[in-house]
mmCIF file of C-alpha atoms in Angstrom:
data_model
loop_
_atom_site.group_PDB
_atom_site.id
_atom_site.type_symbol
_atom_site.label_atom_id
_atom_site.label_comp_id
_atom_site.label_asym_id
_atom_site.label_seq_id
_atom_site.Cartn_x
_atom_site.Cartn_y
_atom_site.Cartn_z
ATOM 1 C CA MET A 67 0.000 0.000 0.000
ATOM 2 C CA MET A 68 1.385 3.406 -0.937
ATOM 3 C CA GLN A 69 1.913 5.700 2.041
ATOM 4 C CA ASN A 70 -0.486 8.609 2.199
ATOM 5 C CA LYS A 71 1.059 12.020 1.702
ATOM 6 C CA SER A 72 0.065 15.651 1.905
ATOM 7 C CA ILE A 73 -1.687 17.015 -1.175
ATOM 8 C CA PRO A 74 -0.028 20.139 -2.613
ATOM 9 C CA SER A 75 -2.168 23.094 -3.599
ATOM 10 C CA LEU A 76 -2.605 24.139 -7.220
ATOM 11 C CA PRO A 77 -2.901 27.646 -8.685
ATOM 12 C CA SER A 78 -6.328 29.220 -9.048
ATOM 13 C CA MET A 79 -7.783 29.621 -12.551
ATOM 14 C CA ASN A 80 -11.005 31.051 -13.943
ATOM 15 C CA ARG A 81 -13.452 28.168 -13.631
ATOM 16 C CA GLN A 82 -17.088 27.844 -14.651
ATOM 17 C CA PRO A 83 -18.835 24.986 -12.790
ATOM 18 C CA LEU A 84 -20.410 22.588 -15.287
ATOM 19 C CA GLY A 85 -20.171 19.074 -13.874
ATOM 20 C CA PHE A 86 -20.628 16.905 -10.804
ATOM 21 C CA PHE A 87 -17.351 16.255 -8.979
ATOM 22 C CA PRO A 88 -15.728 14.202 -7.617
ATOM 23 C CA THR A 89 -16.707 11.402 -9.983
ATOM 24 C CA PRO A 90 -16.956 7.912 -8.461
ATOM 25 C CA LEU A 91 -13.940 5.661 -8.008
ATOM 26 C CA ILE A 92 -14.975 2.003 -7.990
ATOM 27 C CA GLU A 93 -13.437 -1.472 -8.123
ATOM 28 C CA LEU A 94 -14.303 -3.819 -11.008
ATOM 29 C CA THR A 95 -14.226 -7.070 -9.051
ATOM 30 C CA ARG A 96 -16.075 -9.298 -11.531
ATOM 31 C CA LEU A 97 -13.973 -8.198 -14.494
ATOM 32 C CA SER A 98 -10.793 -8.757 -12.520
ATOM 33 C CA LYS A 99 -11.946 -12.243 -11.502
ATOM 34 C CA ALA A 100 -12.864 -13.129 -15.092
ATOM 35 C CA LEU A 101 -9.354 -12.203 -16.208
ATOM 36 C CA ASP A 102 -7.709 -13.921 -13.256
ATOM 37 C CA GLY A 103 -5.814 -10.697 -13.274
ATOM 38 C CA PRO A 104 -4.843 -7.650 -11.284
ATOM 39 C CA LYS A 105 -7.136 -5.488 -9.230
ATOM 40 C CA ILE A 106 -8.936 -3.140 -11.616
ATOM 41 C CA TYR A 107 -10.402 0.179 -10.518
ATOM 42 C CA MET A 108 -12.355 2.649 -12.630
ATOM 43 C CA LYS A 109 -12.600 6.443 -12.417
ATOM 44 C CA ARG A 110 -16.121 7.168 -13.659
ATOM 45 C CA ASP A 111 -15.790 10.370 -15.678
ATOM 46 C CA ASP A 112 -18.736 9.080 -17.690
ATOM 47 C CA ASN A 113 -20.662 10.419 -14.676
ATOM 48 C CA THR A 114 -19.597 14.074 -14.858
ATOM 49 C CA GLY A 115 -23.256 14.947 -15.448
ATOM 50 C CA LEU A 116 -23.074 17.378 -18.365
ATOM 51 C CA ALA A 117 -25.001 16.030 -21.372
ATOM 52 C CA LEU A 118 -24.631 12.364 -20.304
ATOM 53 C CA GLY A 119 -21.108 12.952 -19.009
ATOM 54 C CA GLY A 120 -17.523 12.603 -20.152
ATOM 55 C CA ASN A 121 -14.014 13.811 -19.395
ATOM 56 C CA LYS A 122 -14.335 16.935 -21.560
ATOM 57 C CA THR A 123 -16.550 18.495 -18.896
ATOM 58 C CA ARG A 124 -13.462 18.905 -16.721
ATOM 59 C CA LYS A 125 -11.589 20.709 -19.485
ATOM 60 C CA LEU A 126 -14.552 22.883 -20.390
ATOM 61 C CA GLU A 127 -14.890 24.224 -16.841
ATOM 62 C CA PHE A 128 -11.549 26.006 -17.252
ATOM 63 C CA ILE A 129 -11.781 26.756 -20.980
ATOM 64 C CA ILE A 130 -15.301 28.213 -20.762
ATOM 65 C CA GLY A 131 -14.228 30.017 -17.594
ATOM 66 C CA ASP A 132 -11.544 31.717 -19.672
ATOM 67 C CA ALA A 133 -14.011 32.452 -22.486
ATOM 68 C CA LEU A 134 -16.401 34.180 -20.094
ATOM 69 C CA ALA A 135 -13.537 36.157 -18.534
ATOM 70 C CA GLN A 136 -12.709 37.422 -22.040
ATOM 71 C CA GLY A 137 -16.309 38.488 -22.677
ATOM 72 C CA ALA A 138 -17.079 35.884 -25.335
ATOM 73 C CA ASP A 139 -20.685 35.359 -26.418
ATOM 74 C CA THR A 140 -20.064 32.603 -28.993
ATOM 75 C CA ILE A 141 -18.201 29.298 -28.699
ATOM 76 C CA VAL A 142 -16.598 27.580 -31.691
ATOM 77 C CA THR A 143 -15.035 24.122 -31.710
ATOM 78 C CA ALA A 144 -14.512 21.119 -33.964
ATOM 79 C CA GLY A 145 -14.527 17.347 -34.021
ATOM 80 C CA ALA A 146 -15.749 14.212 -35.714
ATOM 81 C CA ALA A 147 -19.471 13.794 -36.381
ATOM 82 C CA GLN A 148 -19.834 11.717 -33.206
ATOM 83 C CA SER A 149 -17.513 13.906 -31.117
ATOM 84 C CA ASN A 150 -18.064 13.599 -27.364
ATOM 85 C CA HIS A 151 -16.174 16.857 -26.924
ATOM 86 C CA CYS A 152 -18.543 18.706 -29.268
ATOM 87 C CA ARG A 153 -21.615 17.266 -27.514
ATOM 88 C CA GLN A 154 -20.405 18.471 -24.115
ATOM 89 C CA THR A 155 -19.339 21.850 -25.532
ATOM 90 C CA ALA A 156 -22.788 22.351 -27.043
ATOM 91 C CA ALA A 157 -24.398 21.530 -23.708
ATOM 92 C CA ALA A 158 -22.078 23.852 -21.787
ATOM 93 C CA ALA A 159 -22.836 26.709 -24.168
ATOM 94 C CA ALA A 160 -26.579 26.085 -23.932
ATOM 95 C CA SER A 161 -26.468 26.090 -20.135
ATOM 96 C CA LEU A 162 -24.787 29.505 -20.156
ATOM 97 C CA GLY A 163 -26.779 31.147 -22.949
ATOM 98 C CA LEU A 164 -23.820 31.211 -25.337
ATOM 99 C CA GLU A 165 -24.139 30.689 -29.082
ATOM 100 C CA CYS A 166 -22.333 27.531 -30.187
ATOM 101 C CA HIS A 167 -20.866 26.589 -33.574
ATOM 102 C CA LEU A 168 -19.576 23.062 -34.210
ATOM 103 C CA VAL A 169 -17.345 22.306 -37.189
ATOM 104 C CA LEU A 170 -17.814 18.584 -37.822
ATOM 105 C CA GLY A 171 -15.971 16.239 -40.137
ATOM 106 C CA GLY A 172 -17.877 14.378 -42.824
ATOM 107 C CA GLN A 173 -21.219 15.100 -44.441
ATOM 108 C CA GLU A 174 -24.613 15.518 -42.814
ATOM 109 C CA PRO A 175 -26.223 12.072 -42.504
ATOM 110 C CA GLU A 176 -29.797 11.327 -43.452
ATOM 111 C CA GLN A 177 -30.619 10.255 -39.891
ATOM 112 C CA LEU A 178 -29.446 11.933 -36.692
ATOM 113 C CA GLN A 179 -28.099 9.519 -34.085
ATOM 114 C CA GLY A 180 -25.904 9.464 -30.997
ATOM 115 C CA ASN A 181 -23.926 12.588 -30.175
ATOM 116 C CA LEU A 182 -25.026 14.363 -33.341
ATOM 117 C CA LEU A 183 -28.669 14.051 -32.316
ATOM 118 C CA LEU A 184 -27.804 15.594 -28.952
ATOM 119 C CA ASP A 185 -25.872 18.421 -30.628
ATOM 120 C CA LYS A 186 -29.031 19.317 -32.532
ATOM 121 C CA ILE A 187 -31.177 19.113 -29.402
ATOM 122 C CA PHE A 188 -28.851 21.600 -27.676
ATOM 123 C CA GLY A 189 -29.547 24.048 -30.498
ATOM 124 C CA CYS A 190 -26.016 24.596 -31.783
ATOM 125 C CA HIS A 191 -25.040 25.606 -35.315
ATOM 126 C CA ILE A 192 -23.360 22.801 -37.260
ATOM 127 C CA HIS A 193 -20.906 23.355 -40.129
ATOM 128 C CA TRP A 194 -19.998 20.241 -42.127
ATOM 129 C CA ALA A 195 -16.324 20.184 -43.103
ATOM 130 C CA GLY A 196 -15.738 16.997 -45.081
ATOM 131 C CA SER A 197 -12.271 15.631 -44.328
ATOM 132 C CA ASN A 198 -11.448 18.569 -42.042
ATOM 133 C CA ARG A 199 -12.521 17.133 -38.673
ATOM 134 C CA LYS A 200 -9.834 18.860 -36.583
ATOM 135 C CA GLY A 201 -10.932 22.453 -37.009
ATOM 136 C CA GLU A 202 -9.138 23.430 -40.207
ATOM 137 C CA ASP A 203 -12.179 25.506 -41.266
ATOM 138 C CA ILE A 204 -12.552 27.379 -37.970
ATOM 139 C CA PRO A 205 -10.623 30.578 -38.940
ATOM 140 C CA ASP A 206 -13.041 31.399 -41.785
ATOM 141 C CA ILE A 207 -16.057 30.785 -39.556
ATOM 142 C CA VAL A 208 -14.624 32.958 -36.791
ATOM 143 C CA GLU A 209 -13.992 35.806 -39.226
ATOM 144 C CA GLN A 210 -17.611 35.635 -40.403
ATOM 145 C CA LEU A 211 -18.883 35.662 -36.820
ATOM 146 C CA LYS A 212 -16.790 38.737 -36.050
ATOM 147 C CA LYS A 213 -18.266 40.496 -39.090
ATOM 148 C CA GLU A 214 -21.690 39.753 -37.608
ATOM 149 C CA GLY A 215 -20.686 41.530 -34.400
ATOM 150 C CA LYS A 216 -20.153 38.364 -32.351
ATOM 151 C CA LYS A 217 -17.328 37.760 -29.863
ATOM 152 C CA PRO A 218 -16.246 34.222 -30.700
ATOM 153 C CA TYR A 219 -13.958 32.072 -28.572
ATOM 154 C CA ILE A 220 -12.257 29.008 -30.058
ATOM 155 C CA VAL A 221 -12.292 25.904 -27.901
ATOM 156 C CA PRO A 222 -9.366 23.793 -29.146
ATOM 157 C CA TYR A 223 -9.850 20.347 -30.660
ATOM 158 C CA GLY A 224 -10.697 17.956 -27.840
ATOM 159 C CA GLY A 225 -10.341 20.768 -25.322
ATOM 160 C CA SER A 226 -6.635 19.972 -25.360
ATOM 161 C CA SER A 227 -4.956 23.248 -24.496
ATOM 162 C CA GLU A 228 -2.930 24.170 -21.420
ATOM 163 C CA LEU A 229 -6.189 24.980 -19.620
ATOM 164 C CA GLY A 230 -7.667 21.639 -20.660
ATOM 165 C CA ALA A 231 -4.555 19.802 -19.493
ATOM 166 C CA PHE A 232 -4.587 21.718 -16.207
ATOM 167 C CA ALA A 233 -8.091 20.356 -15.633
ATOM 168 C CA PHE A 234 -6.528 16.900 -15.459
ATOM 169 C CA VAL A 235 -3.896 18.039 -13.013
ATOM 170 C CA GLU A 236 -6.883 19.011 -10.863
ATOM 171 C CA ALA A 237 -8.450 15.639 -11.668
ATOM 172 C CA PHE A 238 -5.295 13.906 -10.488
ATOM 173 C CA LYS A 239 -5.590 15.772 -7.192
ATOM 174 C CA GLU A 240 -9.204 14.589 -6.926
ATOM 175 C CA LEU A 241 -8.058 11.022 -7.530
ATOM 176 C CA GLU A 242 -5.352 11.237 -4.862
ATOM 177 C CA LEU A 243 -7.830 12.450 -2.259
ATOM 178 C CA GLN A 244 -10.179 9.569 -3.096
ATOM 179 C CA ARG A 245 -7.362 7.038 -3.121
ATOM 180 C CA GLN A 246 -6.208 8.071 0.315
ATOM 181 C CA GLU A 247 -9.730 8.006 1.718
ATOM 182 C CA MET A 248 -10.280 4.496 0.306
ATOM 183 C CA ASP A 249 -6.771 3.351 1.362
ATOM 184 C CA ILE A 250 -5.905 1.897 -2.047
ATOM 185 C CA SER A 251 -3.106 2.378 -4.555
ATOM 186 C CA PHE A 252 -2.325 1.759 -8.224
ATOM 187 C CA THR A 253 0.609 0.690 -10.343
ATOM 188 C CA HIS A 254 -0.881 1.925 -13.642
ATOM 189 C CA ILE A 255 -3.395 4.503 -14.890
ATOM 190 C CA VAL A 256 -4.772 3.489 -18.307
ATOM 191 C CA PHE A 257 -7.005 5.636 -20.533
ATOM 192 C CA ALA A 258 -7.850 6.587 -24.114
ATOM 193 C CA SER A 259 -5.448 9.186 -25.540
ATOM 194 C CA SER A 260 -6.653 11.064 -28.607
ATOM 195 C CA SER A 261 -6.196 14.842 -28.486
ATOM 196 C CA GLY A 262 -3.484 14.868 -25.802
ATOM 197 C CA GLY A 263 -4.863 17.025 -23.007
ATOM 198 C CA THR A 264 -5.897 14.228 -20.671
ATOM 199 C CA GLN A 265 -2.522 12.510 -20.948
ATOM 200 C CA ALA A 266 -0.584 15.761 -20.553
ATOM 201 C CA GLY A 267 -2.529 16.644 -17.406
ATOM 202 C CA LEU A 268 -2.181 13.194 -15.857
ATOM 203 C CA MET A 269 1.561 13.108 -16.593
ATOM 204 C CA LEU A 270 2.036 16.487 -14.962
ATOM 205 C CA GLY A 271 -0.198 15.558 -12.028
ATOM 206 C CA ASN A 272 1.749 12.341 -11.532
ATOM 207 C CA LYS A 273 4.934 14.412 -11.225
ATOM 208 C CA ILE A 274 3.505 17.188 -9.050
ATOM 209 C CA PHE A 275 1.976 14.738 -6.583
ATOM 210 C CA ASN A 276 5.113 12.564 -6.606
ATOM 211 C CA SER A 277 3.114 9.450 -7.443
ATOM 212 C CA PRO A 278 4.656 6.168 -8.637
ATOM 213 C CA TYR A 279 1.973 5.267 -11.185
ATOM 214 C CA GLN A 280 2.788 4.472 -14.790
ATOM 215 C CA VAL A 281 0.527 6.751 -16.841
ATOM 216 C CA VAL A 282 -0.392 4.724 -19.947
ATOM 217 C CA GLY A 283 -2.233 6.365 -22.824
ATOM 218 C CA ILE A 284 -3.825 4.026 -25.372
ATOM 219 C CA ASN A 285 -3.517 5.793 -28.716
ATOM 220 C CA ILE A 286 -6.872 6.027 -30.519
ATOM 221 C CA ASP A 287 -5.964 7.836 -33.743
ATOM 222 C CA LYS A 288 -3.282 7.317 -36.406
ATOM 223 C CA SER A 289 -3.191 10.932 -37.522
ATOM 224 C CA GLU A 290 -0.976 13.764 -36.323
ATOM 225 C CA THR A 291 -2.071 16.626 -34.073
ATOM 226 C CA ASP A 292 -1.339 20.200 -35.174
ATOM 227 C CA LYS A 293 0.860 18.724 -37.948
ATOM 228 C CA VAL A 294 3.341 17.206 -35.479
ATOM 229 C CA PRO A 295 3.635 13.561 -34.368
ATOM 230 C CA PHE A 296 1.194 12.872 -31.547
ATOM 231 C CA ASP A 297 3.859 11.811 -29.043
ATOM 232 C CA GLN A 298 5.773 15.047 -29.572
ATOM 233 C CA TYR A 299 2.567 17.033 -29.240
ATOM 234 C CA ILE A 300 1.772 15.486 -25.850
ATOM 235 C CA ILE A 301 5.265 16.211 -24.530
ATOM 236 C CA SER A 302 5.095 19.806 -25.757
ATOM 237 C CA LEU A 303 1.645 20.316 -24.200
ATOM 238 C CA THR A 304 2.795 18.833 -20.888
ATOM 239 C CA ASN A 305 5.757 21.216 -20.797
ATOM 240 C CA SER A 306 3.715 24.286 -21.722
ATOM 241 C CA THR A 307 1.105 23.393 -19.078
ATOM 242 C CA ALA A 308 3.853 23.058 -16.477
ATOM 243 C CA ALA A 309 5.120 26.507 -17.515
ATOM 244 C CA LEU A 310 1.589 27.958 -17.283
ATOM 245 C CA ILE A 311 1.265 26.984 -13.626
ATOM 246 C CA GLY A 312 4.880 27.654 -12.691
ATOM 247 C CA ALA A 313 5.777 24.003 -12.115
ATOM 248 C CA ASP A 314 9.530 23.492 -12.509
ATOM 249 C CA TYR A 315 9.394 20.269 -14.519
ATOM 250 C CA THR A 316 10.573 19.402 -18.010
ATOM 251 C CA PHE A 317 9.262 16.323 -19.791
ATOM 252 C CA SER A 318 10.903 14.312 -22.571
ATOM 253 C CA GLU A 319 10.158 11.169 -24.586
ATOM 254 C CA ALA A 320 11.428 9.077 -21.668
ATOM 255 C CA ASP A 321 8.459 10.277 -19.581
ATOM 256 C CA LEU A 322 5.788 9.355 -22.136
ATOM 257 C CA VAL A 323 4.029 5.994 -22.303
ATOM 258 C CA LEU A 324 1.802 6.027 -25.393
ATOM 259 C CA ASN A 325 0.744 2.581 -26.580
ATOM 260 C CA SER A 326 -0.127 2.555 -30.281
ATOM 261 C CA ASP A 327 -0.556 -1.220 -30.589
ATOM 262 C CA TYR A 328 -4.353 -1.033 -30.725
ATOM 263 C CA VAL A 329 -5.063 1.631 -33.356
ATOM 264 C CA GLY A 330 -6.182 -1.090 -35.764
ATOM 265 C CA ASP A 331 -7.619 0.300 -38.987
ATOM 266 C CA GLY A 332 -7.788 3.821 -37.577
ATOM 267 C CA TYR A 333 -10.022 6.301 -35.820
ATOM 268 C CA GLY A 334 -13.608 5.193 -35.360
ATOM 269 C CA VAL A 335 -13.122 1.827 -37.121
ATOM 270 C CA ILE A 336 -14.630 -0.784 -34.807
ATOM 271 C CA GLY A 337 -13.234 -4.307 -34.667
ATOM 272 C CA ALA A 338 -13.084 -7.394 -32.472
ATOM 273 C CA LEU A 339 -10.947 -5.640 -29.841
ATOM 274 C CA GLU A 340 -13.531 -2.941 -29.154
ATOM 275 C CA ASN A 341 -16.475 -5.318 -29.403
ATOM 276 C CA GLU A 342 -15.077 -7.698 -26.798
ATOM 277 C CA ALA A 343 -14.166 -4.893 -24.408
ATOM 278 C CA ILE A 344 -17.612 -3.298 -24.650
ATOM 279 C CA ALA A 345 -19.402 -6.631 -24.150
ATOM 280 C CA MET A 346 -17.202 -7.792 -21.256
ATOM 281 C CA THR A 347 -17.451 -4.519 -19.352
ATOM 282 C CA ALA A 348 -21.213 -4.331 -19.863
ATOM 283 C CA GLN A 349 -21.920 -7.961 -18.987
ATOM 284 C CA MET A 350 -19.463 -8.182 -16.080
ATOM 285 C CA GLU A 351 -19.948 -4.748 -14.498
ATOM 286 C CA GLY A 352 -23.060 -3.167 -16.024
ATOM 287 C CA ILE A 353 -20.945 -0.280 -17.350
ATOM 288 C CA LEU A 354 -21.131 1.070 -20.896
ATOM 289 C CA LEU A 355 -18.020 1.929 -22.875
ATOM 290 C CA ASP A 356 -18.058 3.746 -26.196
ATOM 291 C CA PRO A 357 -16.881 2.185 -29.482
ATOM 292 C CA VAL A 358 -14.260 4.804 -30.426
ATOM 293 C CA TYR A 359 -12.345 5.714 -27.251
ATOM 294 C CA THR A 360 -12.982 3.749 -24.078
ATOM 295 C CA GLY A 361 -13.822 0.545 -25.936
ATOM 296 C CA ARG A 362 -10.439 0.632 -27.668
ATOM 297 C CA ALA A 363 -8.611 1.634 -24.473
ATOM 298 C CA MET A 364 -10.251 -1.132 -22.443
ATOM 299 C CA GLY A 365 -9.473 -3.588 -25.243
ATOM 300 C CA GLY A 366 -5.847 -2.557 -24.926
ATOM 301 C CA LEU A 367 -5.944 -3.040 -21.164
ATOM 302 C CA LEU A 368 -7.435 -6.532 -21.519
ATOM 303 C CA ASP A 369 -4.684 -7.476 -23.956
ATOM 304 C CA MET A 370 -1.923 -6.080 -21.743
ATOM 305 C CA ILE A 371 -3.256 -8.152 -18.839
ATOM 306 C CA ARG A 372 -3.520 -11.334 -20.910
ATOM 307 C CA THR A 373 -0.037 -10.945 -22.367
ATOM 308 C CA GLY A 374 1.555 -10.223 -19.001
ATOM 309 C CA LYS A 375 2.526 -6.620 -19.738
ATOM 310 C CA ILE A 376 0.405 -5.814 -16.700
ATOM 311 C CA LYS A 377 0.995 -8.434 -14.023
ATOM 312 C CA LYS A 378 -1.545 -10.201 -11.851
ATOM 313 C CA THR A 379 0.033 -8.563 -8.804
ATOM 314 C CA ASP A 380 -0.459 -5.056 -10.243
ATOM 315 C CA SER A 381 -3.323 -2.705 -9.437
ATOM 316 C CA VAL A 382 -4.735 -0.792 -12.413
ATOM 317 C CA LEU A 383 -6.921 2.295 -12.635
ATOM 318 C CA PHE A 384 -8.900 2.595 -15.874
ATOM 319 C CA TRP A 385 -10.018 6.205 -16.398
ATOM 320 C CA HIS A 386 -13.434 6.042 -18.081
ATOM 321 C CA THR A 387 -13.576 9.164 -20.236
ATOM 322 C CA GLY A 388 -17.220 8.719 -21.294
ATOM 323 C CA GLY A 389 -18.753 8.546 -24.747
ATOM 324 C CA ALA A 390 -21.619 6.068 -24.425
ATOM 325 C CA PRO A 391 -24.036 8.101 -26.640
ATOM 326 C CA ALA A 392 -21.920 7.099 -29.660
ATOM 327 C CA LEU A 393 -22.948 3.463 -29.162
ATOM 328 C CA PHE A 394 -26.252 4.160 -30.894
ATOM 329 C CA ALA A 395 -24.567 5.580 -33.996
ATOM 330 C CA TYR A 396 -22.315 2.507 -34.287
ATOM 331 C CA ALA A 397 -25.064 -0.097 -33.812
ATOM 332 C CA SER A 398 -24.302 -1.827 -37.110
ATOM 333 C CA ASP A 399 -20.629 -2.265 -36.126
ATOM 334 C CA LEU A 400 -21.311 -3.766 -32.700
ATOM 335 C CA ALA A 401 -21.391 -7.557 -32.329
ATOM 336 C CA VAL A 402 -24.105 -7.712 -29.696
ATOM 337 C CA SER A 403 -24.812 -11.168 -28.290
ATOM 338 C CA GLN A 404 -26.932 -12.247 -25.345
ATOM 339 C CA SER A 405 -25.418 -14.533 -22.751
ATOM 340 C CA ASP A 406 -27.312 -17.710 -21.985
ATOM 341 C CA SER A 407 -29.318 -17.429 -18.796
#
């Protein structure tokens, strides 16, 4: 058991309350038993409360806090058609009376499902951008909004800015307080890593709180971020977030654990790995994962346990980043089977 320690304070930032915190920290006893594996815990950021929950709520509290401090009246962000980040951004804007513009990759489908249906319910403006799902079209939209007299604020892709990463330094502090209260410890923290902010924040939090955990991001996407390799982007974001809060740490490639073994055929392409992880977690624990992010990350965790990369004597925290509404949009890709009763 790791010895409890004092929790250092973090700098104060503009913050707009949007979610329900702390999120639950639970043990997945049936899943662990089925794997004959390590203790498995889960941080339930699918229960953050905003628009059916998700980890982006944490980031948005600080990013929207900054937007309001700057006098913004319009929020602009981008993502894939089934973006969890865009769904939570649309809900945050609606709750605060802000206009919201989403720049989504692909073409408008004939039928609205999943996150896209919720985006429409929240009343946001949707701009379809074809292959440009990471915000490449945002500058032109912002210029038009300014001409209309609006005060737009750009929320970065995935909420992964220094403010978004700082939200996960705060989340790490929340986790440490819960861990100490429950008198438990971990060897690994495993999660879906896609836009970089969650991993950057957890890496920095791990250092600030002098914790021994291995922070393991499961890479979800083959593509680059901001035209640089994803691993380099995460390191750069971690360093710039440390500089933002005056933390005297410098990170390098040696500090990054980004597992790209489970990307498969690419972003949003669902295969056997994701299907098994979704089914096992649902049928063993009654918890829903999503097909794009947490399903792939949990699939990676299951494989690492089975192949001995994570030992039976280890104790793993899986950070559930949300995304269940996307299940409905991927119904045709999910191999749903009913266990015999």
